[in-house]
Amino acid sequence: MQDSPDNTRMRFLLDLRRRGIGDQAVLRALEEVPRDAFLPADMASSAYADRALPIDCGQTISQPFVVAYMTEQLEVRPHHRVLEIGTGSGYQAAVLSRLAHRVVSIERYRTLADTAQARLGDLGFQNVEVIVGDGMLGAADHAPFDRIIVTAAADAVPSALIDQLAVGGMLIAPLGPPDGVQHLTKVTKTETGEQRATLIPVRFVPLVAGKAQHL
Ligand code: SAH
């Protein structure tokens, strides 16, 4: 028997809880963001399965568990200014927007950035600004950020992002080989340097330098 949309979404949240997502504010944010609205129409029926799914420009929307886990690890508070690198569909940005004061998200494909910005506006997520650009350079004119989330994989954290992080701020990024398994890494900036913690293995599409030439 086909589940009703409400049951499907309830099960989605229960699964996240069962897999260890315990932060109530994070679970509420995930409940408030309809993942189906961030997918191409022919994919919308798979929206609440715990899988990464294809979007335009050969990119992907992250697996919900990974979105929930990264969001929880980021410890976002209502006064925070958050930077996201890799807007993609805009789903992660929407989830963050429920928890933060303001979200700036950078995407190298104009098509994705424009679609995400329009979608976020239509759905009422007003505190997100999507910028077309190279996220490896961050957004110096909006810095410093209390939190930075990178949703594409790199061997190392681009130094501009560490520079644009406030002291006491946290950054989370998938680090490792572009076509293999990466590990989510959490960097906390201190007065004197930084602390690092290695979290779970993940697979993200690669972080690519420069604005995309077409699209
Ligand atoms: N957070 C997204 C999923 C990201 S997929 C979501 O919730 O849907 C990774 C995205 O990072 C892709 O859209 C890709 O185009 C983008 N990307 C890769 N390198 C980038 C860079 N240097 N600057 C900005 N965006 C980049």
CSV table of N, CA, C and O and ligand atoms in Angstrom, one decimal, residues 55-57 59-62 67 84-93 106-109 112 133-136 151-152 204-210, ligand 1:
chain,number,residue,atom,x,y,z
A,55,ILE,N,20.2,16.5,-9.4
A,55,ILE,CA,19.6,17.8,-9.8
A,55,ILE,C,20.2,18.3,-11.1
A,55,ILE,O,20.9,17.5,-11.7
A,56,ASP,N,19.9,19.5,-11.5
A,56,ASP,CA,20.5,20.0,-12.8
A,56,ASP,C,22.0,20.1,-12.7
A,56,ASP,O,22.6,20.1,-11.6
A,57,CYS,N,22.6,20.3,-13.9
A,57,CYS,CA,24.1,20.6,-14.0
A,57,CYS,C,24.9,19.4,-13.5
A,57,CYS,O,26.1,19.6,-13.1
A,59,GLN,N,24.8,17.8,-10.8
A,59,GLN,CA,25.0,17.9,-9.4
A,59,GLN,C,24.0,17.1,-8.6
A,59,GLN,O,23.1,16.4,-9.2
A,60,THR,N,24.1,17.0,-7.3
A,60,THR,CA,23.2,16.2,-6.4
A,60,THR,C,22.7,17.0,-5.2
A,60,THR,O,23.4,18.0,-4.8
A,61,ILE,N,21.5,16.7,-4.8
A,61,ILE,CA,21.0,17.1,-3.5
A,61,ILE,C,21.5,16.1,-2.5
A,61,ILE,O,21.4,14.9,-2.7
A,62,SER,N,22.1,16.5,-1.4
A,62,SER,CA,22.7,15.6,-0.4
A,62,SER,C,21.6,14.7,0.2
A,62,SER,O,20.4,15.0,0.3
A,67,VAL,N,22.5,15.8,5.6
A,67,VAL,CA,22.1,17.2,5.8
A,67,VAL,C,21.8,17.4,7.3
A,67,VAL,O,22.3,18.4,7.9
A,84,GLU,N,27.3,29.1,3.3
A,84,GLU,CA,27.3,27.7,2.7
A,84,GLU,C,28.0,27.8,1.4
A,84,GLU,O,27.8,28.7,0.6
A,85,ILE,N,28.9,26.8,1.1
A,85,ILE,CA,29.5,26.7,-0.2
A,85,ILE,C,28.8,25.5,-0.9
A,85,ILE,O,28.9,24.4,-0.4
A,86,GLY,N,28.2,25.8,-2.1
A,86,GLY,CA,27.6,24.7,-2.9
A,86,GLY,C,26.1,24.7,-2.6
A,86,GLY,O,25.5,23.9,-2.0
A,87,THR,N,25.4,25.7,-3.2
A,87,THR,CA,23.9,25.9,-3.0
A,87,THR,C,23.2,24.7,-3.5
A,87,THR,O,22.2,24.2,-2.9
A,88,GLY,N,23.6,24.2,-4.7
A,88,GLY,CA,22.9,23.1,-5.3
A,88,GLY,C,21.4,23.4,-5.5
A,88,GLY,O,21.0,24.4,-6.1
A,89,SER,N,20.5,22.6,-4.9
A,89,SER,CA,19.1,22.8,-4.9
A,89,SER,C,18.6,23.9,-4.0
A,89,SER,O,17.5,24.3,-4.1
A,90,GLY,N,19.4,24.2,-3.0
A,90,GLY,CA,19.0,25.2,-2.0
A,90,GLY,C,18.4,24.5,-0.7
A,90,GLY,O,18.0,25.2,0.2
A,91,TYR,N,18.3,23.2,-0.7
A,91,TYR,CA,17.7,22.5,0.4
A,91,TYR,C,18.5,22.7,1.7
A,91,TYR,O,17.9,23.0,2.7
A,92,GLN,N,19.8,22.4,1.7
A,92,GLN,CA,20.6,22.6,2.9
A,92,GLN,C,20.5,24.1,3.4
A,92,GLN,O,20.3,24.3,4.6
A,93,ALA,N,20.5,25.0,2.5
A,93,ALA,CA,20.4,26.4,2.8
A,93,ALA,C,19.0,26.7,3.5
A,93,ALA,O,19.0,27.5,4.5
A,106,ILE,N,26.8,30.2,-1.7
A,106,ILE,CA,27.5,30.5,-3.0
A,106,ILE,C,27.4,29.2,-3.9
A,106,ILE,O,27.7,28.1,-3.4
A,107,GLU,N,27.1,29.4,-5.2
A,107,GLU,CA,27.0,28.4,-6.1
A,107,GLU,C,27.7,28.8,-7.4
A,107,GLU,O,27.6,29.9,-7.9
A,108,ARG,N,28.5,27.9,-8.0
A,108,ARG,CA,29.3,28.2,-9.2
A,108,ARG,C,28.5,28.1,-10.5
A,108,ARG,O,28.9,28.7,-11.5
A,109,TYR,N,27.3,27.4,-10.5
A,109,TYR,CA,26.4,27.4,-11.7
A,109,TYR,C,25.3,28.4,-11.5
A,109,TYR,O,24.5,28.3,-10.6
A,112,LEU,N,21.7,26.9,-11.3
A,112,LEU,CA,21.3,26.3,-10.0
A,112,LEU,C,21.1,27.5,-9.0
A,112,LEU,O,20.1,27.4,-8.3
A,133,GLY,N,29.2,32.4,-7.8
A,133,GLY,CA,30.7,32.7,-7.7
A,133,GLY,C,31.4,31.5,-7.3
A,133,GLY,O,30.9,30.4,-7.2
A,134,ASP,N,32.7,31.7,-7.0
A,134,ASP,CA,33.6,30.6,-6.6
A,134,ASP,C,33.6,30.6,-5.1
A,134,ASP,O,34.3,31.5,-4.4
A,135,GLY,N,33.0,29.6,-4.5
A,135,GLY,CA,32.9,29.5,-3.1
A,135,GLY,C,34.3,29.3,-2.4
A,135,GLY,O,34.4,29.5,-1.2
A,136,MET,N,35.3,28.9,-3.2
A,136,MET,CA,36.6,28.7,-2.6
A,136,MET,C,37.2,30.0,-2.1
A,136,MET,O,38.1,30.1,-1.3
A,151,THR,N,29.5,22.0,1.1
A,151,THR,CA,28.8,20.8,0.7
A,151,THR,C,29.3,20.3,-0.6
A,151,THR,O,28.6,19.7,-1.4
A,152,ALA,N,30.6,20.4,-0.8
A,152,ALA,CA,31.3,19.8,-2.0
A,152,ALA,C,32.7,19.4,-1.4
A,152,ALA,O,33.3,20.0,-0.5
A,204,PHE,N,30.7,13.3,-1.5
A,204,PHE,CA,30.1,14.5,-2.1
A,204,PHE,C,30.7,14.7,-3.4
A,204,PHE,O,31.8,14.2,-3.7
A,205,VAL,N,30.0,15.4,-4.3
A,205,VAL,CA,30.6,15.8,-5.6
A,205,VAL,C,31.7,16.8,-5.3
A,205,VAL,O,31.8,17.4,-4.2
A,206,PRO,N,32.7,16.9,-6.2
A,206,PRO,CA,33.9,17.7,-5.9
A,206,PRO,C,33.7,19.2,-5.9
A,206,PRO,O,32.8,19.8,-6.6
A,207,LEU,N,34.4,19.9,-5.1
A,207,LEU,CA,34.5,21.4,-5.1
A,207,LEU,C,35.4,21.7,-6.2
A,207,LEU,O,36.5,21.2,-6.4
A,208,VAL,N,34.9,22.6,-7.1
A,208,VAL,CA,35.7,22.9,-8.4
A,208,VAL,C,36.0,24.4,-8.4
A,208,VAL,O,35.0,25.2,-8.1
A,209,ALA,N,37.2,24.8,-8.6
A,209,ALA,CA,37.6,26.2,-8.6
A,209,ALA,C,36.9,27.0,-9.7
A,209,ALA,O,36.7,26.4,-10.8
A,210,GLY,N,36.6,28.2,-9.4
A,210,GLY,CA,36.1,29.1,-10.5
A,210,GLY,C,34.6,29.0,-10.7
A,210,GLY,O,34.0,28.0,-10.4
B,1,SAH,N1,23.9,21.8,-0.6
B,1,SAH,C1,23.3,21.3,-1.8
B,1,SAH,C2,24.0,20.1,-2.4
B,1,SAH,C3,25.3,20.5,-2.9
B,1,SAH,S1,26.0,19.5,-4.3
B,1,SAH,C4,21.8,21.0,-1.6
B,1,SAH,O1,21.4,21.1,-0.5
B,1,SAH,O2,21.2,20.7,-2.6
B,1,SAH,C5,27.5,20.5,-4.4
B,1,SAH,C6,27.3,21.9,-5.1
B,1,SAH,O3,28.5,22.6,-5.0
B,1,SAH,C7,27.0,21.7,-6.6
B,1,SAH,O4,25.9,22.4,-6.9
B,1,SAH,C8,28.3,22.4,-7.2
B,1,SAH,O5,28.0,23.0,-8.4
B,1,SAH,C9,28.7,23.3,-6.2
B,1,SAH,N2,30.1,23.7,-6.2
B,1,SAH,C10,31.2,23.0,-6.5
B,1,SAH,N3,32.3,23.7,-6.4
B,1,SAH,C11,31.9,25.0,-6.1
B,1,SAH,C12,32.6,26.2,-5.9
B,1,SAH,N4,33.9,26.4,-6.0
B,1,SAH,N5,31.9,27.3,-5.5
B,1,SAH,C13,30.5,27.2,-5.4
B,1,SAH,N6,29.8,26.1,-5.6
B,1,SAH,C14,30.5,25.0,-5.9
